[in-house]
Structure formats: structure tokens, C-alpha cells
XYZ file of C-alpha atoms in Angstrom:
445
model
C -29.214 -2.280 37.949
C -30.325 -3.952 34.628
C -27.792 -6.245 32.516
C -28.650 -3.861 29.854
C -27.715 -1.041 31.717
C -24.731 -2.532 33.079
C -23.431 -3.254 29.567
C -23.684 0.185 28.588
C -21.982 1.724 31.725
C -19.362 -0.858 30.811
C -18.919 0.328 27.479
C -18.769 3.926 28.328
C -16.171 3.293 30.991
C -14.066 1.137 28.669
C -14.269 3.754 25.627
C -13.279 6.190 28.533
C -10.258 4.226 29.418
C -8.998 3.764 25.733
C -9.646 7.480 25.003
C -7.561 8.344 28.089
C -4.723 5.603 27.430
C -4.386 6.796 23.811
C -4.008 10.565 24.966
C -1.407 9.144 27.688
C 0.472 6.927 25.316
C 0.969 9.721 22.648
C 1.508 12.477 25.152
C 4.396 10.314 26.854
C 6.217 9.467 23.686
C 5.733 13.012 22.303
C 7.213 14.623 25.314
C 10.405 15.991 23.547
C 8.251 17.393 20.731
C 6.526 19.999 23.278
C 2.863 20.917 22.191
C 2.814 18.281 19.663
C 2.453 15.563 22.064
C -0.386 17.413 23.700
C -2.198 18.066 20.643
C -2.056 14.315 19.120
C -3.164 13.059 22.451
C -6.388 15.292 22.250
C -6.913 14.210 18.859
C -6.590 10.428 19.779
C -8.915 10.802 23.064
C -11.690 12.495 20.728
C -11.266 9.611 18.295
C -11.459 7.280 20.943
C -14.564 8.822 22.214
C -16.409 7.898 19.055
C -15.713 4.292 19.672
C -18.187 4.371 22.604
C -21.105 4.390 20.200
C -20.169 0.914 18.979
C -18.921 -0.459 22.328
C -22.856 0.441 23.692
C -23.853 -2.501 21.471
C -21.026 -4.466 20.670
C -18.781 -6.135 23.501
C -15.013 -6.405 23.558
C -14.914 -9.926 23.123
C -17.460 -10.103 20.317
C -15.254 -7.479 18.422
C -12.173 -9.715 19.154
C -14.044 -12.581 17.729
C -15.202 -10.894 14.683
C -11.576 -9.630 13.851
C -10.430 -13.349 14.121
C -13.177 -14.488 11.920
C -12.312 -11.785 9.219
C -8.731 -12.898 9.446
C -9.985 -16.433 8.689
C -12.530 -15.854 6.137
C -10.250 -13.766 3.721
C -7.556 -14.861 1.391
C -6.335 -11.759 0.913
C -2.553 -11.467 0.755
C -2.037 -15.296 0.524
C -0.747 -15.172 -3.010
C 2.869 -16.353 -3.530
C 5.340 -16.460 -6.466
C 8.756 -17.618 -7.053
C 10.890 -15.401 -4.655
C 13.963 -13.654 -5.087
C 16.139 -10.860 -3.770
C 17.992 -7.957 -4.977
C 20.540 -5.779 -3.208
C 20.405 -2.199 -2.794
C 23.466 -0.060 -3.018
C 23.584 0.321 0.785
C 23.495 -3.448 1.213
C 19.706 -3.773 2.172
C 18.213 -6.988 0.583
C 14.972 -6.085 -1.145
C 12.640 -9.000 -1.537
C 10.537 -9.876 -4.518
C 8.407 -12.343 -6.162
C 7.730 -13.373 -9.790
C 4.765 -14.794 -11.269
C 5.726 -16.341 -14.537
C 3.262 -16.686 -17.562
C 1.379 -20.135 -17.482
C 2.606 -20.810 -13.793
C -0.155 -20.776 -11.031
C 1.646 -18.918 -8.069
C 1.323 -20.980 -4.758
C -0.740 -19.949 -2.077
C 0.854 -19.432 1.520
C 0.676 -22.650 2.974
C 0.571 -23.179 6.810
C 4.266 -23.454 8.200
C 5.445 -21.103 5.257
C 7.805 -18.808 7.265
C 8.087 -16.220 4.546
C 4.838 -14.715 5.591
C 6.261 -13.558 8.611
C 5.982 -14.927 12.333
C 1.995 -14.680 11.782
C 1.813 -16.768 8.932
C 2.689 -20.244 10.021
C -0.722 -20.629 11.747
C -2.505 -18.361 9.144
C -5.871 -19.841 8.595
C -6.530 -17.421 5.780
C -4.627 -19.355 3.003
C -8.182 -21.224 2.801
C -9.799 -20.695 -0.545
C -12.865 -18.975 -0.644
C -15.893 -20.103 -1.854
C -19.577 -19.011 -2.817
C -21.115 -16.726 -5.191
C -18.863 -13.686 -4.647
C -15.702 -15.910 -5.331
C -17.072 -17.459 -8.343
C -18.226 -13.916 -9.966
C -14.656 -12.428 -9.354
C -13.126 -15.680 -10.822
C -15.182 -15.328 -14.067
C -14.270 -11.465 -14.010
C -10.581 -12.612 -13.865
C -11.265 -15.320 -16.484
C -12.432 -12.542 -19.074
C -9.323 -10.426 -18.311
C -7.301 -13.081 -18.739
C -8.591 -14.095 -22.331
C -8.299 -10.476 -23.214
C -4.681 -10.239 -22.225
C -3.951 -13.319 -24.000
C -5.373 -12.228 -27.256
C -3.510 -8.672 -26.900
C -0.052 -10.232 -26.130
C -0.075 -12.859 -28.610
C 1.952 -16.152 -28.513
C 5.266 -14.632 -28.140
C 6.346 -14.547 -24.363
C 9.616 -13.039 -25.129
C 7.960 -9.814 -26.692
C 5.323 -9.711 -23.887
C 6.108 -7.033 -21.063
C 6.662 -7.727 -17.374
C 4.638 -5.756 -14.937
C 6.121 -4.520 -11.901
C 4.159 -3.552 -8.918
C 5.528 -0.971 -6.326
C 3.492 -0.630 -3.132
C 2.954 2.337 -0.779
C 3.818 3.938 2.417
C 2.873 1.246 5.486
C 2.188 -1.320 3.128
C 3.750 -4.452 1.123
C 3.353 -6.032 -2.030
C 0.302 -8.103 -0.766
C -1.874 -4.791 -1.118
C -1.983 -5.804 -4.771
C -3.770 -8.881 -4.061
C -6.715 -8.347 -6.406
C -4.558 -7.161 -9.258
C -2.497 -9.926 -8.926
C -4.900 -12.558 -8.963
C -6.365 -10.976 -11.970
C -3.147 -10.888 -13.885
C -1.580 -14.216 -12.557
C -0.538 -16.816 -15.188
C -1.308 -14.526 -18.040
C 1.674 -11.854 -18.053
C 4.729 -12.074 -16.412
C 4.372 -10.114 -12.703
C 7.161 -9.041 -10.221
C 5.883 -7.895 -6.919
C 8.600 -6.357 -4.296
C 8.606 -4.875 -0.684
C 10.333 -1.457 -0.294
C 12.934 -1.639 2.279
C 11.980 -1.968 5.935
C 8.491 -2.744 4.656
C 7.469 -6.479 4.276
C 9.688 -9.228 3.722
C 12.544 -6.927 2.901
C 15.199 -6.075 5.275
C 15.347 -3.088 7.238
C 17.431 -0.367 5.565
C 20.829 -0.539 6.392
C 21.587 2.935 6.138
C 18.888 3.573 8.202
C 20.116 1.297 10.917
C 23.409 2.569 11.047
C 22.289 6.203 10.626
C 24.467 6.687 7.489
C 21.413 7.811 5.141
C 17.942 9.272 5.549
C 15.202 7.715 3.583
C 14.427 9.730 0.355
C 12.044 9.344 -2.726
C 15.661 9.047 -4.736
C 16.884 5.986 -2.924
C 13.649 4.163 -3.169
C 14.028 4.835 -7.024
C 17.605 3.189 -6.734
C 16.018 0.302 -4.933
C 13.472 -0.146 -7.692
C 16.241 -0.154 -10.132
C 18.324 -2.723 -8.400
C 15.051 -4.928 -8.454
C 14.531 -4.348 -12.152
C 18.022 -5.401 -12.720
C 17.569 -8.678 -10.674
C 14.281 -9.465 -11.771
C 13.500 -8.414 -15.408
C 17.376 -8.185 -16.998
C 15.672 -7.901 -20.365
C 12.733 -7.229 -22.399
C 9.978 -4.672 -22.026
C 8.483 -3.374 -18.708
C 5.160 -1.655 -17.418
C 5.382 0.072 -14.140
C 2.837 0.381 -11.427
C 3.017 2.371 -8.484
C 0.769 2.909 -5.663
C 1.387 6.614 -3.516
C 4.925 5.984 -2.305
C 5.271 3.349 -5.037
C 4.176 5.981 -7.977
C 6.748 8.480 -6.180
C 9.174 5.717 -6.801
C 8.575 5.026 -10.399
C 9.052 8.976 -10.692
C 12.327 8.703 -8.770
C 13.470 5.758 -11.444
C 12.760 8.139 -14.262
C 14.442 11.234 -12.754
C 17.415 9.202 -12.075
C 17.628 6.874 -14.955
C 15.922 8.251 -17.870
C 17.894 6.675 -20.598
C 16.794 3.151 -18.852
C 13.071 4.388 -19.077
C 13.405 5.262 -22.599
C 15.001 1.786 -23.373
C 12.842 -0.761 -21.265
C 9.704 0.869 -20.155
C 6.812 0.787 -22.435
C 3.778 2.058 -20.128
C 3.449 3.415 -16.586
C 0.534 3.590 -14.198
C 0.354 6.150 -11.390
C -2.175 5.083 -8.667
C -3.371 7.285 -6.142
C -0.044 9.063 -6.008
C 1.478 12.409 -6.345
C 4.518 14.403 -7.923
C 5.010 17.019 -5.251
C 3.598 19.828 -2.990
C 2.636 17.007 -0.552
C 3.086 20.071 2.316
C -0.045 21.007 1.214
C -2.383 18.398 1.961
C -4.927 19.003 4.475
C -5.611 15.362 5.550
C -9.311 16.277 5.837
C -8.429 18.745 8.618
C -9.524 22.114 9.023
C -6.609 24.988 8.070
C -5.119 25.378 11.420
C -5.102 21.686 12.088
C -3.293 20.899 8.858
C -0.744 23.578 9.485
C -0.157 22.153 12.987
C 0.101 18.481 11.650
C 2.585 19.444 9.080
C 4.766 21.705 11.419
C 4.391 19.098 14.363
C 4.277 15.413 12.775
C 7.893 14.803 11.948
C 9.247 15.637 15.310
C 6.346 13.452 17.050
C 6.867 10.477 14.928
C 10.618 10.725 15.383
C 10.063 10.909 19.397
C 7.589 7.979 18.705
C 10.190 6.003 16.721
C 12.474 6.151 20.065
C 9.753 4.158 22.100
C 8.349 1.743 19.424
C 7.343 -0.831 22.476
C 5.529 1.785 23.944
C 3.837 2.818 20.884
C 2.850 -0.914 19.640
C 1.391 -1.659 23.241
C -0.942 1.468 22.793
C -1.879 0.532 19.596
C -2.939 -2.959 20.593
C -4.622 -1.156 23.252
C -6.855 1.103 21.220
C -7.315 -1.482 18.223
C -11.003 0.091 17.709
C -9.692 3.585 17.415
C -6.565 2.470 15.147
C -8.891 0.447 12.978
C -11.398 3.611 12.688
C -8.439 5.608 11.882
C -7.200 3.172 9.034
C -10.959 2.947 7.658
C -11.304 6.860 7.217
C -7.893 7.230 5.742
C -8.081 4.168 3.435
C -11.243 4.005 2.161
C -13.661 6.872 0.659
C -17.010 4.938 1.466
C -15.841 2.774 4.544
C -19.332 1.642 4.938
C -19.352 -0.089 1.758
C -16.226 -1.783 2.036
C -16.380 -5.637 2.652
C -15.181 -5.943 6.348
C -12.958 -8.680 5.287
C -10.996 -6.136 2.914
C -11.060 -3.403 5.689
C -9.717 -5.680 8.203
C -6.958 -6.602 5.586
C -5.701 -3.142 5.011
C -5.801 -2.578 8.704
C -3.500 -5.802 9.064
C -1.242 -4.448 6.209
C -0.759 -1.090 7.976
C -0.366 -2.254 11.658
C 2.567 -4.438 10.357
C 4.650 -1.538 9.984
C 6.600 -0.710 12.955
C 6.170 2.968 14.358
C 10.323 3.381 13.829
C 9.816 2.707 10.041
C 6.848 5.115 9.779
C 9.109 7.737 11.246
C 11.999 7.038 9.187
C 9.833 7.624 6.056
C 7.641 10.489 6.854
C 10.109 13.162 6.059
C 10.582 12.028 2.572
C 7.317 12.956 1.688
C 7.630 16.787 2.453
C 10.404 17.533 0.026
C 9.126 15.117 -2.724
C 8.989 16.835 -6.134
C 9.255 15.028 -9.237
C 7.019 16.928 -11.722
C 9.636 17.448 -13.983
C 10.814 13.798 -14.177
C 7.019 12.960 -15.269
C 8.021 13.876 -18.867
C 10.206 10.735 -19.111
C 6.649 8.805 -19.441
C 5.603 11.162 -22.113
C 6.430 8.936 -24.839
C 4.453 5.727 -23.508
C 1.010 4.884 -22.658
C -0.079 5.947 -19.206
C -2.777 5.432 -16.793
C -3.213 7.895 -13.951
C -5.991 6.616 -11.579
C -7.050 8.223 -8.089
C -9.899 7.996 -5.871
C -11.995 11.180 -5.671
C -12.407 10.953 -1.788
C -8.530 10.387 -1.377
C -7.110 12.274 2.042
C -3.897 11.292 1.798
C -2.998 12.096 -1.888
C -5.844 13.788 -3.153
C -7.095 13.465 -6.804
C -6.068 17.203 -7.724
C -2.713 15.680 -7.255
C -3.446 12.906 -10.310
C -4.887 15.635 -12.302
C -1.806 17.533 -12.024
C 0.106 14.525 -13.065
C -2.342 14.303 -16.140
C -1.572 17.622 -16.905
C 2.125 17.042 -17.526
C 1.231 13.723 -19.037
C -1.572 14.784 -21.711
C -1.721 11.637 -23.393
C -2.496 9.445 -20.290
C -5.670 8.060 -19.393
C -7.207 9.919 -16.523
C -9.468 8.346 -14.226
C -10.867 9.865 -11.120
C -12.934 7.066 -9.131
C -16.220 8.824 -7.207
C -16.363 7.771 -3.904
C -13.080 6.020 -3.479
C -10.159 6.513 -1.120
C -6.439 6.237 -0.894
C -6.490 2.101 -1.068
C -8.588 2.251 -4.359
C -7.013 -0.825 -5.508
C -8.433 -2.563 -2.602
C -11.897 -0.694 -2.469
C -12.470 -0.745 -6.331
C -10.315 -3.517 -7.503
C -12.611 -4.448 -10.612
C -12.181 -0.987 -12.039
C -8.889 -0.646 -11.151
C -7.774 -4.467 -12.935
C -10.015 -3.228 -15.736
C -7.790 -0.235 -16.667
C -4.607 -1.955 -16.005
C -5.367 -4.534 -18.388
C -6.514 -1.675 -20.863
C -3.012 -0.265 -20.040
C -1.012 -3.216 -20.953
C -2.990 -3.933 -24.169
C -2.217 -0.215 -25.161
C 1.392 -0.729 -24.137
C 2.081 -3.842 -25.988
C 0.225 -2.372 -29.208
C 2.311 0.715 -29.074
C 5.429 -1.216 -28.637
C 4.808 -3.579 -31.670
C 3.718 -0.766 -33.920
C 6.714 1.345 -33.196
C 9.116 -1.699 -33.757
C 11.113 -0.356 -30.725
C 13.938 -2.665 -29.602
C 12.660 -2.618 -26.062
C 9.596 -4.770 -27.782
């Protein structure tokens, strides 16, 4: 047997092992959910079989080295600001960072424990050099000049832009937008409860309260009270973060009317998420919505088993992340794809399970009218399988004066997949919001 044949046979055998292990792990964890565990096991096995094609030509060691190289090459998620904390109604500590006007936020340095257990030796803190980096810096310089001209010389009258991230992500998912705005306009980035550097939700740990979108809206209010006690605000939310922004308006409409001068809702939905197909055929979609909550709950009871399975099936996991994060994954920079994978894999499975049921009952369509009086941006990827672009079109119908942008070929993580476009529209929103606030002479400006 030649070396090439041996390698091919080994690759197929390894892929088969991955498929079997994936199916076995999911089935074990889903035994309490009956047929759901078997169904998900079949899906996992089928997806893993597709990995065999890659493994015929790329060895496991090479793929592992490639991941390490990507982690070392990218600066993504290394921007840091002044840390702070807000305390939610149930005592959960919510972590946020502030980038002040004129201040250059510090990069994550080796040994900085704020980045978590992997950050102390994180080589991604190294700066990126090259033509692409210079081009990005020039583009960011142009956006900063525009903002400086639009906001004028009165920092007290300029808005604070507050970013709320999505499900299974953290504040670092706004890396490109943070880099574009930093030093020019005051920004706040926070981690939702049980995500990133924020604490696990106290109400979820002791079992006294389930996660709801309304609860997240009250968490956002606590962050705003702590980080932006005065002055105008522009709210930016992606996916679950956009729903959080809607929940704020639903519960605190007077606050929104007084303080908020602009809003951006990116890759999000106002409701009817139980109708999303996730790219599955009709029967598969119905089965997923019926069975997923029970399966995830069962998985949440066995986090160690799931995390071992996730590590053992790294290629399968990476493939699923790419499919559901990016509209054209083959065109996405491998370093960015790996960054998205790292963000998602950093969310424990029990947290995934805690939050998932909240989306089925989310409905904030009526609350959107609170933002009808301010400049708004509604942006989505046309190829988004998680919160389809039609959900953004529905939001835009409720906010007829909003700028609606549907990006061809982009997926759910549009702010990572098409950062320059998203940055351009965000800067334009801040410009419009600042101009509208000045012309109205409203007290919030």
C-alpha cells in the first residue's frame, strides 16, 4: 500500500470515527429527549461525513497547526477599554468597557486575566501588518474624520454609542466597529449575562428565574445607568442584542424618548422566530423547533460530555459555524472565520440551553414604535439563516423612516463578514442622529 493510499484510508477512517463519536455523544446527551437525540445524532453523523473530503488531503496535525496559526495571526478581539461593572436586578455582575473620546483603548496584553483563561498567553495581541492592515487603517481614518466633523467640538453634546452583542457571542464580536469608532466617539461595549466576562446569571444558577428577552432589556438598562448616566445615546444591537434593545423600549419607553437619539438593529428579529427554517426542509424545521429545547436542556445537564464531544469533532463544529455565521464562507478570511468559531465555542452548552427557549416567545413588534421618532438603521445579510432578512424587512415596515440595508451574500455575522459596509452605515447613522438631535434642540442632546 502506498503512502498516499494509506493516508486516504486513514482520513476516511478518522472521519468515520468523528461521525460515530458525534452521533454517540449527541444521542447519549439526548436520551431524555427520546427521538430528538437520535435525530440530532443522524444530523451530526451526516455533517461529519462531509469532513472526510477535507481529511483526504489535509492531515489532522496540519489542521491543528493551521488553527493555531490563525489564532496567532489575527488581532481580532484584542481591543480593550476602561472596565466597569453594572449590577442587574438579581445581583448578576454585568461587565462593560468604555472607550472615551480621544483615548486609545489598550490592547490585551499577555498576562491580562480579563480576557479569560486563554488570554494570558494569547499571541493574537500582536499587531497586524501588511497591505490589508494599512488599507483598513486608512478607511478607519476616513470614517473618524467624518465623525469628528459631524460631532463638532462639544464632547458633552456628542452621543455615546452602546453596543449589545448576540447569542453565544460577546462584546468582541464588534471588533471592527470598535476599531473604526474608537477615539472619535464615546462607545460602550458590554457582555450579556452568562456571556463573555459577565457573571453567570444568578437567577439561572439558583433556578429562580428563566432567561427572557425582557430580563435582558432590564440588564441593558442597568448597564446604561452605570456607564451612560447622562447625555444622548445611540443603541446598536445584533441578533439577541437587537432584541435586547427592543425589550428596553418595551419596558422603559419614557427613558428611550428622553435619552435615545438613534438605533441600529443588525441581523435581528422582532418575533416569529419559531417560523425560521434554518435552511432545513419543512419536516426538518418542524422537528427542530419541536425537539431542540428538550435536547438542549438534556445537553445542559451534561456539559462535560458535550465539551469533550465538541473538542473531538472540531472540524464538524467549525463547518457548522461557517455555514450558519457567513453567507459566503468560502470568501471569508480564514482568520475571521476562526475568530467567529472561537467566540461561539466559548459559550458553555448549559448557557446555550438556558437562553434558547426565550427566542420562541420573543415578540417586540409593538415596542418598535418607540424608535420611530429617531434615525434608525435596519441591516441584515440576505443569506442569514438565523434571523432571515425578511425579519429585518418587517422591522423596517414598522419603522418606515429607517434606512433598510440588506447585504447580498452576507450571513448572520454580517458585521464580521462585511465590516467596511457595516462601519460605513453605522457612521452615517451617528451623523444623522447627531444632526437630528441638534436641529430638534431636544434636551437629550
